[in-house]
Amino acid sequence: MAVIAGNWKMHMDPAETRRFFDELSLEGPAGDQELLIFPPSISLVAAAEAAGRDARVQLGVQNIHWEDRGAFTGEISAPMAATAGASFVLIGHSERRHVFGETDEEVARKVDAARRHDLVPVVCVGETLDERKAGRVEEVVLRQLDAVLPSLASGEARFLIAYEPVWAIGTGETATPDDASAAHRTLRRRLGEAGGGGLADEVAILYGGSVKPDNAAELLSAEGVDGVLVGGASLDPVSFAAIARWQAVDTHSGLSDV
Ligand code: PGA
């Protein structure tokens, strides 16, 4: 079973959200995946009402503040999200980091807040194109992971990691299955160092960045890829369901047979 997560970003008002769930058809293998949708917070209640008819889809929010309440105009808190129907939260998405200047320290505080309120954090990490060209993929993703690992690894509660190379988000450029596997291996190695084999085996690591119905199966079949975080292609119920209906393919390059 893979995790198929849809990050709607700043799309889908409450009416569009209801329509999405009305049109979402998850027959066949699609219903065997763990399906998550992250609507904008203003559409969360509409999503909870609509998705409530279909217990196969769980909901999350795209961001939280680290405080539970207070004078933070425009923000929402973890307990508010939980009450409104969220079970998951994206933390440190690259748009939060690069457009809104979120720091590793803020990301860590948000992870703590999610933990306090039993939201499952989906912590996003990933390098920019310049960082990749400079050979710094490992350094960057490990720095981002290390900032949250003490909090994540401290209890039994579940968390997920999403590896999303910034250059692949919304660009149509996708990491190759081998690129994704390499980054996932690096992250999993660190999870193992932090919490023993159990942590490394249990934590699902998702790939994100221009995942579409026509490349999802190849990415989901790559070694170490436990799911996908889908932006643009998750806005259409037909393409989201098509991704969820993926079937394993052979991504083996054959090089090791030589
Ligand atoms: P994309 O976005 O699939 O539109 O590239 C992925 C994400 O930002 O989570």
PDB file of C-alpha atoms and ligand atoms in Angstrom:
ATOM      1  CA  MET A   1       0.000   0.000   0.000  1.00  0.00           C
ATOM      2  CA  ALA A   2       1.345   3.410  -0.950  1.00  0.00           C
ATOM      3  CA  VAL A   3       0.474   6.859   0.333  1.00  0.00           C
ATOM      4  CA  ILE A   4      -1.096   9.014  -2.381  1.00  0.00           C
ATOM      5  CA  ALA A   5      -1.343  12.589  -1.106  1.00  0.00           C
ATOM      6  CA  GLY A   6      -2.835  15.598  -2.867  1.00  0.00           C
ATOM      7  CA  ASN A   7      -1.599  19.083  -1.954  1.00  0.00           C
ATOM      8  CA  TRP A   8      -4.118  21.529  -3.333  1.00  0.00           C
ATOM      9  CA  LYS A   9      -2.087  24.629  -2.419  1.00  0.00           C
ATOM     10  CA  MET A  10      -4.165  27.832  -2.892  1.00  0.00           C
ATOM     11  CA  HIS A  11      -6.768  26.167  -5.118  1.00  0.00           C
ATOM     12  CA  MET A  12     -10.257  24.797  -4.530  1.00  0.00           C
ATOM     13  CA  ASP A  13     -12.815  26.884  -2.659  1.00  0.00           C
ATOM     14  CA  PRO A  14     -15.486  25.101  -0.566  1.00  0.00           C
ATOM     15  CA  ALA A  15     -17.870  24.628  -3.527  1.00  0.00           C
ATOM     16  CA  GLU A  16     -15.088  23.266  -5.755  1.00  0.00           C
ATOM     17  CA  THR A  17     -14.024  21.019  -2.903  1.00  0.00           C
ATOM     18  CA  ARG A  18     -17.508  19.483  -2.609  1.00  0.00           C
ATOM     19  CA  ARG A  19     -17.594  18.952  -6.365  1.00  0.00           C
ATOM     20  CA  PHE A  20     -14.191  17.205  -6.266  1.00  0.00           C
ATOM     21  CA  PHE A  21     -15.420  14.660  -3.724  1.00  0.00           C
ATOM     22  CA  ASP A  22     -18.697  14.174  -5.596  1.00  0.00           C
ATOM     23  CA  GLU A  23     -16.702  13.305  -8.715  1.00  0.00           C
ATOM     24  CA  LEU A  24     -13.972  11.240  -7.058  1.00  0.00           C
ATOM     25  CA  SER A  25     -14.295   7.587  -7.933  1.00  0.00           C
ATOM     26  CA  LEU A  26     -11.940   5.214  -6.142  1.00  0.00           C
ATOM     27  CA  GLU A  27     -12.940   1.801  -7.333  1.00  0.00           C
ATOM     28  CA  GLY A  28     -10.334  -0.924  -7.881  1.00  0.00           C
ATOM     29  CA  PRO A  29      -6.744  -0.609  -6.630  1.00  0.00           C
ATOM     30  CA  ALA A  30      -7.233   3.119  -5.990  1.00  0.00           C
ATOM     31  CA  GLY A  31      -9.173   2.234  -2.873  1.00  0.00           C
ATOM     32  CA  ASP A  32      -6.280   0.119  -1.576  1.00  0.00           C
ATOM     33  CA  GLN A  33      -3.921   3.057  -1.161  1.00  0.00           C
ATOM     34  CA  GLU A  34      -3.714   5.407   1.802  1.00  0.00           C
ATOM     35  CA  LEU A  35      -5.251   8.554   0.339  1.00  0.00           C
ATOM     36  CA  LEU A  36      -4.665  12.009   1.799  1.00  0.00           C
ATOM     37  CA  ILE A  37      -5.956  15.372   0.622  1.00  0.00           C
ATOM     38  CA  PHE A  38      -4.601  18.698   1.857  1.00  0.00           C
ATOM     39  CA  PRO A  39      -7.191  21.356   0.937  1.00  0.00           C
ATOM     40  CA  PRO A  40      -6.767  25.032   1.779  1.00  0.00           C
ATOM     41  CA  SER A  41      -7.847  25.458   5.396  1.00  0.00           C
ATOM     42  CA  ILE A  42     -10.955  27.442   4.409  1.00  0.00           C
ATOM     43  CA  SER A  43     -12.208  24.372   2.520  1.00  0.00           C
ATOM     44  CA  LEU A  44     -11.337  21.856   5.218  1.00  0.00           C
ATOM     45  CA  VAL A  45     -14.795  21.654   6.762  1.00  0.00           C
ATOM     46  CA  ALA A  46     -16.404  21.245   3.334  1.00  0.00           C
ATOM     47  CA  ALA A  47     -13.867  18.511   2.590  1.00  0.00           C
ATOM     48  CA  ALA A  48     -14.535  16.811   5.925  1.00  0.00           C
ATOM     49  CA  GLU A  49     -18.279  16.799   5.246  1.00  0.00           C
ATOM     50  CA  ALA A  50     -17.839  15.560   1.694  1.00  0.00           C
ATOM     51  CA  ALA A  51     -15.048  13.064   2.403  1.00  0.00           C
ATOM     52  CA  GLY A  52     -16.912  11.806   5.462  1.00  0.00           C
ATOM     53  CA  ARG A  53     -19.052   9.879   3.036  1.00  0.00           C
ATOM     54  CA  ASP A  54     -15.896   8.132   1.877  1.00  0.00           C
ATOM     55  CA  ALA A  55     -13.757   6.999   4.781  1.00  0.00           C
ATOM     56  CA  ARG A  56     -10.947   6.075   2.398  1.00  0.00           C
ATOM     57  CA  VAL A  57      -9.770   9.682   2.156  1.00  0.00           C
ATOM     58  CA  GLN A  58      -8.088  11.338   5.135  1.00  0.00           C
ATOM     59  CA  LEU A  59      -7.528  15.063   5.372  1.00  0.00           C
ATOM     60  CA  GLY A  60      -4.743  17.386   6.356  1.00  0.00           C
ATOM     61  CA  VAL A  61      -3.862  21.071   6.385  1.00  0.00           C
ATOM     62  CA  GLN A  62      -1.023  22.665   4.452  1.00  0.00           C
ATOM     63  CA  ASN A  63       0.465  24.642   7.332  1.00  0.00           C
ATOM     64  CA  ILE A  64      -0.048  25.473  11.010  1.00  0.00           C
ATOM     65  CA  HIS A  65       1.275  28.035  13.450  1.00  0.00           C
ATOM     66  CA  TRP A  66       3.337  26.677  16.340  1.00  0.00           C
ATOM     67  CA  GLU A  67       1.184  28.349  19.008  1.00  0.00           C
ATOM     68  CA  ASP A  68      -2.248  26.993  19.912  1.00  0.00           C
ATOM     69  CA  ARG A  69      -3.955  30.407  19.905  1.00  0.00           C
ATOM     70  CA  GLY A  70      -3.160  34.091  20.099  1.00  0.00           C
ATOM     71  CA  ALA A  71      -2.729  37.334  18.210  1.00  0.00           C
ATOM     72  CA  PHE A  72      -1.403  35.848  14.970  1.00  0.00           C
ATOM     73  CA  THR A  73      -3.602  37.350  12.279  1.00  0.00           C
ATOM     74  CA  GLY A  74      -4.124  35.061   9.336  1.00  0.00           C
ATOM     75  CA  GLU A  75      -2.737  31.926  10.957  1.00  0.00           C
ATOM     76  CA  ILE A  76      -4.404  28.684  12.010  1.00  0.00           C
ATOM     77  CA  SER A  77      -3.317  26.394  14.829  1.00  0.00           C
ATOM     78  CA  ALA A  78      -2.937  22.638  15.177  1.00  0.00           C
ATOM     79  CA  PRO A  79      -5.929  22.225  17.542  1.00  0.00           C
ATOM     80  CA  MET A  80      -8.136  24.257  15.184  1.00  0.00           C
ATOM     81  CA  ALA A  81      -7.099  22.079  12.246  1.00  0.00           C
ATOM     82  CA  ALA A  82      -7.739  18.910  14.235  1.00  0.00           C
ATOM     83  CA  THR A  83     -11.201  20.071  15.322  1.00  0.00           C
ATOM     84  CA  ALA A  84     -12.095  20.995  11.746  1.00  0.00           C
ATOM     85  CA  GLY A  85     -11.282  17.497  10.463  1.00  0.00           C
ATOM     86  CA  ALA A  86      -7.531  17.315   9.785  1.00  0.00           C
ATOM     87  CA  SER A  87      -5.472  14.306  10.836  1.00  0.00           C
ATOM     88  CA  PHE A  88      -2.301  15.271   8.941  1.00  0.00           C
ATOM     89  CA  VAL A  89      -0.320  18.468   8.371  1.00  0.00           C
ATOM     90  CA  LEU A  90       2.259  19.420   5.754  1.00  0.00           C
ATOM     91  CA  ILE A  91       5.187  21.113   7.448  1.00  0.00           C
ATOM     92  CA  GLY A  92       8.043  22.918   5.721  1.00  0.00           C
ATOM     93  CA  HIS A  93       6.695  22.648   2.184  1.00  0.00           C
ATOM     94  CA  SER A  94       9.180  24.293  -0.166  1.00  0.00           C
ATOM     95  CA  GLU A  95       6.744  27.121  -0.925  1.00  0.00           C
ATOM     96  CA  ARG A  96       6.556  27.851   2.808  1.00  0.00           C
ATOM     97  CA  ARG A  97      10.338  27.799   3.027  1.00  0.00           C
ATOM     98  CA  HIS A  98      11.186  29.673  -0.161  1.00  0.00           C
ATOM     99  CA  VAL A  99       8.214  32.002  -0.748  1.00  0.00           C
ATOM    100  CA  PHE A 100       7.379  32.769   2.896  1.00  0.00           C
ATOM    101  CA  GLY A 101      10.864  32.468   4.366  1.00  0.00           C
ATOM    102  CA  GLU A 102      10.110  29.679   6.838  1.00  0.00           C
ATOM    103  CA  THR A 103      13.249  28.601   8.669  1.00  0.00           C
ATOM    104  CA  ASP A 104      14.362  25.169   9.880  1.00  0.00           C
ATOM    105  CA  GLU A 105      13.719  26.399  13.424  1.00  0.00           C
ATOM    106  CA  GLU A 106      10.123  27.384  12.640  1.00  0.00           C
ATOM    107  CA  VAL A 107       9.592  24.069  10.899  1.00  0.00           C
ATOM    108  CA  ALA A 108      10.751  22.303  14.073  1.00  0.00           C
ATOM    109  CA  ARG A 109       8.377  24.336  16.259  1.00  0.00           C
ATOM    110  CA  LYS A 110       5.493  23.432  13.962  1.00  0.00           C
ATOM    111  CA  VAL A 111       6.396  19.756  14.228  1.00  0.00           C
ATOM    112  CA  ASP A 112       6.219  20.082  18.025  1.00  0.00           C
ATOM    113  CA  ALA A 113       2.773  21.712  17.736  1.00  0.00           C
ATOM    114  CA  ALA A 114       1.526  18.953  15.436  1.00  0.00           C
ATOM    115  CA  ARG A 115       2.764  16.343  17.910  1.00  0.00           C
ATOM    116  CA  ARG A 116       1.021  18.018  20.852  1.00  0.00           C
ATOM    117  CA  HIS A 117      -2.299  17.775  19.019  1.00  0.00           C
ATOM    118  CA  ASP A 118      -1.928  14.361  17.416  1.00  0.00           C
ATOM    119  CA  LEU A 119      -1.679  15.606  13.857  1.00  0.00           C
ATOM    120  CA  VAL A 120       0.595  13.411  11.754  1.00  0.00           C
ATOM    121  CA  PRO A 121       3.358  15.665  10.394  1.00  0.00           C
ATOM    122  CA  VAL A 122       4.404  15.270   6.770  1.00  0.00           C
ATOM    123  CA  VAL A 123       7.742  17.065   6.809  1.00  0.00           C
ATOM    124  CA  CYS A 124       8.875  18.269   3.393  1.00  0.00           C
ATOM    125  CA  VAL A 125      12.535  18.524   2.463  1.00  0.00           C
ATOM    126  CA  GLY A 126      14.297  19.136  -0.828  1.00  0.00           C
ATOM    127  CA  GLU A 127      17.091  20.974  -2.572  1.00  0.00           C
ATOM    128  CA  THR A 128      16.991  23.859  -5.055  1.00  0.00           C
ATOM    129  CA  LEU A 129      18.449  23.514  -8.544  1.00  0.00           C
ATOM    130  CA  ASP A 130      21.564  25.484  -7.552  1.00  0.00           C
ATOM    131  CA  GLU A 131      22.087  23.224  -4.575  1.00  0.00           C
ATOM    132  CA  ARG A 132      21.720  20.138  -6.779  1.00  0.00           C
ATOM    133  CA  LYS A 133      24.171  21.522  -9.346  1.00  0.00           C
ATOM    134  CA  ALA A 134      26.619  22.208  -6.533  1.00  0.00           C
ATOM    135  CA  GLY A 135      26.388  18.569  -5.400  1.00  0.00           C
ATOM    136  CA  ARG A 136      24.736  19.541  -2.116  1.00  0.00           C
ATOM    137  CA  VAL A 137      21.591  17.371  -2.191  1.00  0.00           C
ATOM    138  CA  GLU A 138      22.618  15.215   0.778  1.00  0.00           C
ATOM    139  CA  GLU A 139      23.811  18.137   2.855  1.00  0.00           C
ATOM    140  CA  VAL A 140      20.594  20.119   2.337  1.00  0.00           C
ATOM    141  CA  VAL A 141      18.066  17.352   2.907  1.00  0.00           C
ATOM    142  CA  LEU A 142      19.947  16.072   5.951  1.00  0.00           C
ATOM    143  CA  ARG A 143      20.130  19.584   7.435  1.00  0.00           C
ATOM    144  CA  GLN A 144      16.367  19.948   6.966  1.00  0.00           C
ATOM    145  CA  LEU A 145      15.717  16.514   8.447  1.00  0.00           C
ATOM    146  CA  ASP A 146      18.112  16.979  11.352  1.00  0.00           C
ATOM    147  CA  ALA A 147      16.248  20.142  12.384  1.00  0.00           C
ATOM    148  CA  VAL A 148      13.123  18.096  13.131  1.00  0.00           C
ATOM    149  CA  LEU A 149      14.498  14.660  14.008  1.00  0.00           C
ATOM    150  CA  PRO A 150      14.824  15.172  17.775  1.00  0.00           C
ATOM    151  CA  SER A 151      11.131  15.981  17.948  1.00  0.00           C
ATOM    152  CA  LEU A 152      10.038  13.366  15.412  1.00  0.00           C
ATOM    153  CA  ALA A 153      12.087  10.527  16.827  1.00  0.00           C
ATOM    154  CA  SER A 154      11.210  11.220  20.472  1.00  0.00           C
ATOM    155  CA  GLY A 155       7.951   9.269  20.652  1.00  0.00           C
ATOM    156  CA  GLU A 156       6.038   6.462  19.078  1.00  0.00           C
ATOM    157  CA  ALA A 157       3.714   8.696  17.054  1.00  0.00           C
ATOM    158  CA  ARG A 158       3.662   8.408  13.315  1.00  0.00           C
ATOM    159  CA  PHE A 159       5.264  10.886  10.929  1.00  0.00           C
ATOM    160  CA  LEU A 160       6.020  11.000   7.202  1.00  0.00           C
ATOM    161  CA  ILE A 161       8.753  12.632   5.162  1.00  0.00           C
ATOM    162  CA  ALA A 162       8.245  14.054   1.682  1.00  0.00           C
ATOM    163  CA  TYR A 163      11.291  14.495  -0.526  1.00  0.00           C
ATOM    164  CA  GLU A 164      10.395  17.251  -2.967  1.00  0.00           C
ATOM    165  CA  PRO A 165      13.237  18.694  -5.027  1.00  0.00           C
ATOM    166  CA  VAL A 166      12.339  22.375  -5.396  1.00  0.00           C
ATOM    167  CA  TRP A 167      13.280  22.402  -9.086  1.00  0.00           C
ATOM    168  CA  ALA A 168      10.712  19.676  -9.785  1.00  0.00           C
ATOM    169  CA  ILE A 169       7.734  21.365  -8.125  1.00  0.00           C
ATOM    170  CA  GLY A 170       5.205  22.758 -10.583  1.00  0.00           C
ATOM    171  CA  THR A 171       7.787  22.792 -13.371  1.00  0.00           C
ATOM    172  CA  GLY A 172       6.985  19.604 -15.261  1.00  0.00           C
ATOM    173  CA  GLU A 173      10.545  18.468 -14.454  1.00  0.00           C
ATOM    174  CA  THR A 174      10.562  15.236 -12.477  1.00  0.00           C
ATOM    175  CA  ALA A 175      13.387  13.570 -10.642  1.00  0.00           C
ATOM    176  CA  THR A 176      14.289  10.236 -12.186  1.00  0.00           C
ATOM    177  CA  PRO A 177      13.341   7.183 -10.154  1.00  0.00           C
ATOM    178  CA  ASP A 178      17.069   6.783  -9.418  1.00  0.00           C
ATOM    179  CA  ASP A 179      17.368  10.388  -8.157  1.00  0.00           C
ATOM    180  CA  ALA A 180      14.363   9.847  -5.908  1.00  0.00           C
ATOM    181  CA  SER A 181      15.727   6.544  -4.623  1.00  0.00           C
ATOM    182  CA  ALA A 182      19.115   8.090  -3.860  1.00  0.00           C
ATOM    183  CA  ALA A 183      17.615  10.915  -1.794  1.00  0.00           C
ATOM    184  CA  HIS A 184      15.236   8.533  -0.039  1.00  0.00           C
ATOM    185  CA  ARG A 185      18.155   6.249   0.834  1.00  0.00           C
ATOM    186  CA  THR A 186      20.012   9.187   2.375  1.00  0.00           C
ATOM    187  CA  LEU A 187      16.982  10.164   4.460  1.00  0.00           C
ATOM    188  CA  ARG A 188      16.295   6.596   5.532  1.00  0.00           C
ATOM    189  CA  ARG A 189      19.896   6.109   6.574  1.00  0.00           C
ATOM    190  CA  ARG A 190      19.594   9.134   8.886  1.00  0.00           C
ATOM    191  CA  LEU A 191      16.299   7.837  10.308  1.00  0.00           C
ATOM    192  CA  GLY A 192      18.083   4.580  11.066  1.00  0.00           C
ATOM    193  CA  GLU A 193      20.921   6.419  12.811  1.00  0.00           C
ATOM    194  CA  ALA A 194      18.418   8.408  14.874  1.00  0.00           C
ATOM    195  CA  GLY A 195      16.042   5.710  15.919  1.00  0.00           C
ATOM    196  CA  GLY A 196      17.346   2.318  14.964  1.00  0.00           C
ATOM    197  CA  GLY A 197      16.039   0.039  12.252  1.00  0.00           C
ATOM    198  CA  GLY A 198      12.443   0.405  13.411  1.00  0.00           C
ATOM    199  CA  LEU A 199      12.262   4.072  12.521  1.00  0.00           C
ATOM    200  CA  ALA A 200      13.958   3.581   9.173  1.00  0.00           C
ATOM    201  CA  ASP A 201      11.572   0.763   8.256  1.00  0.00           C
ATOM    202  CA  GLU A 202       8.370   2.327   9.509  1.00  0.00           C
ATOM    203  CA  VAL A 203       8.535   5.901   8.261  1.00  0.00           C
ATOM    204  CA  ALA A 204       7.000   6.380   4.834  1.00  0.00           C
ATOM    205  CA  ILE A 205       9.032   8.645   2.558  1.00  0.00           C
ATOM    206  CA  LEU A 206       7.034  10.228  -0.262  1.00  0.00           C
ATOM    207  CA  TYR A 207       8.345  11.722  -3.482  1.00  0.00           C
ATOM    208  CA  GLY A 208       6.863  14.981  -4.758  1.00  0.00           C
ATOM    209  CA  GLY A 209       7.469  17.210  -7.772  1.00  0.00           C
ATOM    210  CA  SER A 210       5.453  17.098 -11.008  1.00  0.00           C
ATOM    211  CA  VAL A 211       3.923  13.694 -10.311  1.00  0.00           C
ATOM    212  CA  LYS A 212       1.261  12.985 -12.966  1.00  0.00           C
ATOM    213  CA  PRO A 213      -0.804   9.948 -13.966  1.00  0.00           C
ATOM    214  CA  ASP A 214       1.766   9.077 -16.646  1.00  0.00           C
ATOM    215  CA  ASN A 215       4.858   9.060 -14.411  1.00  0.00           C
ATOM    216  CA  ALA A 216       3.385   8.040 -11.052  1.00  0.00           C
ATOM    217  CA  ALA A 217       3.765   4.281 -11.475  1.00  0.00           C
ATOM    218  CA  GLU A 218       7.445   4.571 -12.378  1.00  0.00           C
ATOM    219  CA  LEU A 219       8.177   6.808  -9.372  1.00  0.00           C
ATOM    220  CA  LEU A 220       6.078   4.718  -6.999  1.00  0.00           C
ATOM    221  CA  SER A 221       7.914   1.600  -8.151  1.00  0.00           C
ATOM    222  CA  ALA A 222      11.333   3.103  -7.409  1.00  0.00           C
ATOM    223  CA  GLU A 223      13.230   1.581  -4.517  1.00  0.00           C
ATOM    224  CA  GLY A 224      12.480   3.329  -1.224  1.00  0.00           C
ATOM    225  CA  VAL A 225       9.574   5.412  -2.541  1.00  0.00           C
ATOM    226  CA  ASP A 226       6.562   4.765  -0.298  1.00  0.00           C
ATOM    227  CA  GLY A 227       4.168   7.255  -1.791  1.00  0.00           C
ATOM    228  CA  VAL A 228       3.767  10.502  -3.707  1.00  0.00           C
ATOM    229  CA  LEU A 229       2.817  14.061  -2.821  1.00  0.00           C
ATOM    230  CA  VAL A 230       0.969  15.463  -5.815  1.00  0.00           C
ATOM    231  CA  GLY A 231       0.254  19.137  -6.448  1.00  0.00           C
ATOM    232  CA  GLY A 232      -1.279  20.153  -9.779  1.00  0.00           C
ATOM    233  CA  ALA A 233      -2.462  16.693 -10.806  1.00  0.00           C
ATOM    234  CA  SER A 234      -4.388  16.254  -7.544  1.00  0.00           C
ATOM    235  CA  LEU A 235      -6.839  19.049  -8.395  1.00  0.00           C
ATOM    236  CA  ASP A 236      -8.678  16.899 -10.896  1.00  0.00           C
ATOM    237  CA  PRO A 237     -10.530  13.950  -9.335  1.00  0.00           C
ATOM    238  CA  VAL A 238      -9.955  11.864 -12.457  1.00  0.00           C
ATOM    239  CA  SER A 239      -6.181  12.320 -12.488  1.00  0.00           C
ATOM    240  CA  PHE A 240      -5.904  11.924  -8.691  1.00  0.00           C
ATOM    241  CA  ALA A 241      -7.804   8.635  -8.908  1.00  0.00           C
ATOM    242  CA  ALA A 242      -5.673   7.575 -11.890  1.00  0.00           C
ATOM    243  CA  ILE A 243      -2.504   8.098  -9.814  1.00  0.00           C
ATOM    244  CA  ALA A 244      -4.059   6.141  -6.961  1.00  0.00           C
ATOM    245  CA  ARG A 245      -4.728   3.308  -9.410  1.00  0.00           C
ATOM    246  CA  TRP A 246      -0.996   2.889 -10.178  1.00  0.00           C
ATOM    247  CA  GLN A 247       0.425  -0.541 -10.832  1.00  0.00           C
ATOM    248  CA  ALA A 248       4.017  -1.472 -10.108  1.00  0.00           C
ATOM    249  CA  VAL A 249       6.389  -1.363 -13.079  1.00  0.00           C
ATOM    250  CA  ASP A 250       9.967  -2.539 -13.425  1.00  0.00           C
ATOM    251  CA  THR A 251      12.280   0.447 -12.998  1.00  0.00           C
ATOM    252  CA  HIS A 252      15.357  -1.720 -12.896  1.00  0.00           C
ATOM    253  CA  SER A 253      17.937  -0.287 -15.282  1.00  0.00           C
ATOM    254  CA  GLY A 254      19.560  -3.686 -15.780  1.00  0.00           C
ATOM    255  CA  LEU A 255      23.027  -2.199 -15.229  1.00  0.00           C
ATOM    256  CA  SER A 256      23.755  -4.355 -12.213  1.00  0.00           C
ATOM    257  CA  ASP A 257      23.186  -7.507 -14.331  1.00  0.00           C
ATOM    258  CA  VAL A 258      26.139  -6.677 -16.543  1.00  0.00           C
TER     259      VAL A 258
HETATM  260  P1  PGA B   1       3.437  19.623  -8.236  1.00  0.00           P
HETATM  261  O1  PGA B   1       3.537  20.033  -6.675  1.00  0.00           O
HETATM  262  O2  PGA B   1       2.972  18.183  -8.279  1.00  0.00           O
HETATM  263  O3  PGA B   1       2.442  20.574  -8.834  1.00  0.00           O
HETATM  264  O4  PGA B   1       4.815  19.757  -8.805  1.00  0.00           O
HETATM  265  C1  PGA B   1       3.986  19.127  -5.704  1.00  0.00           C
HETATM  266  C2  PGA B   1       4.014  19.790  -4.355  1.00  0.00           C
HETATM  267  O5  PGA B   1       4.372  20.978  -4.274  1.00  0.00           O
HETATM  268  O6  PGA B   1       3.685  19.178  -3.327  1.00  0.00           O
END
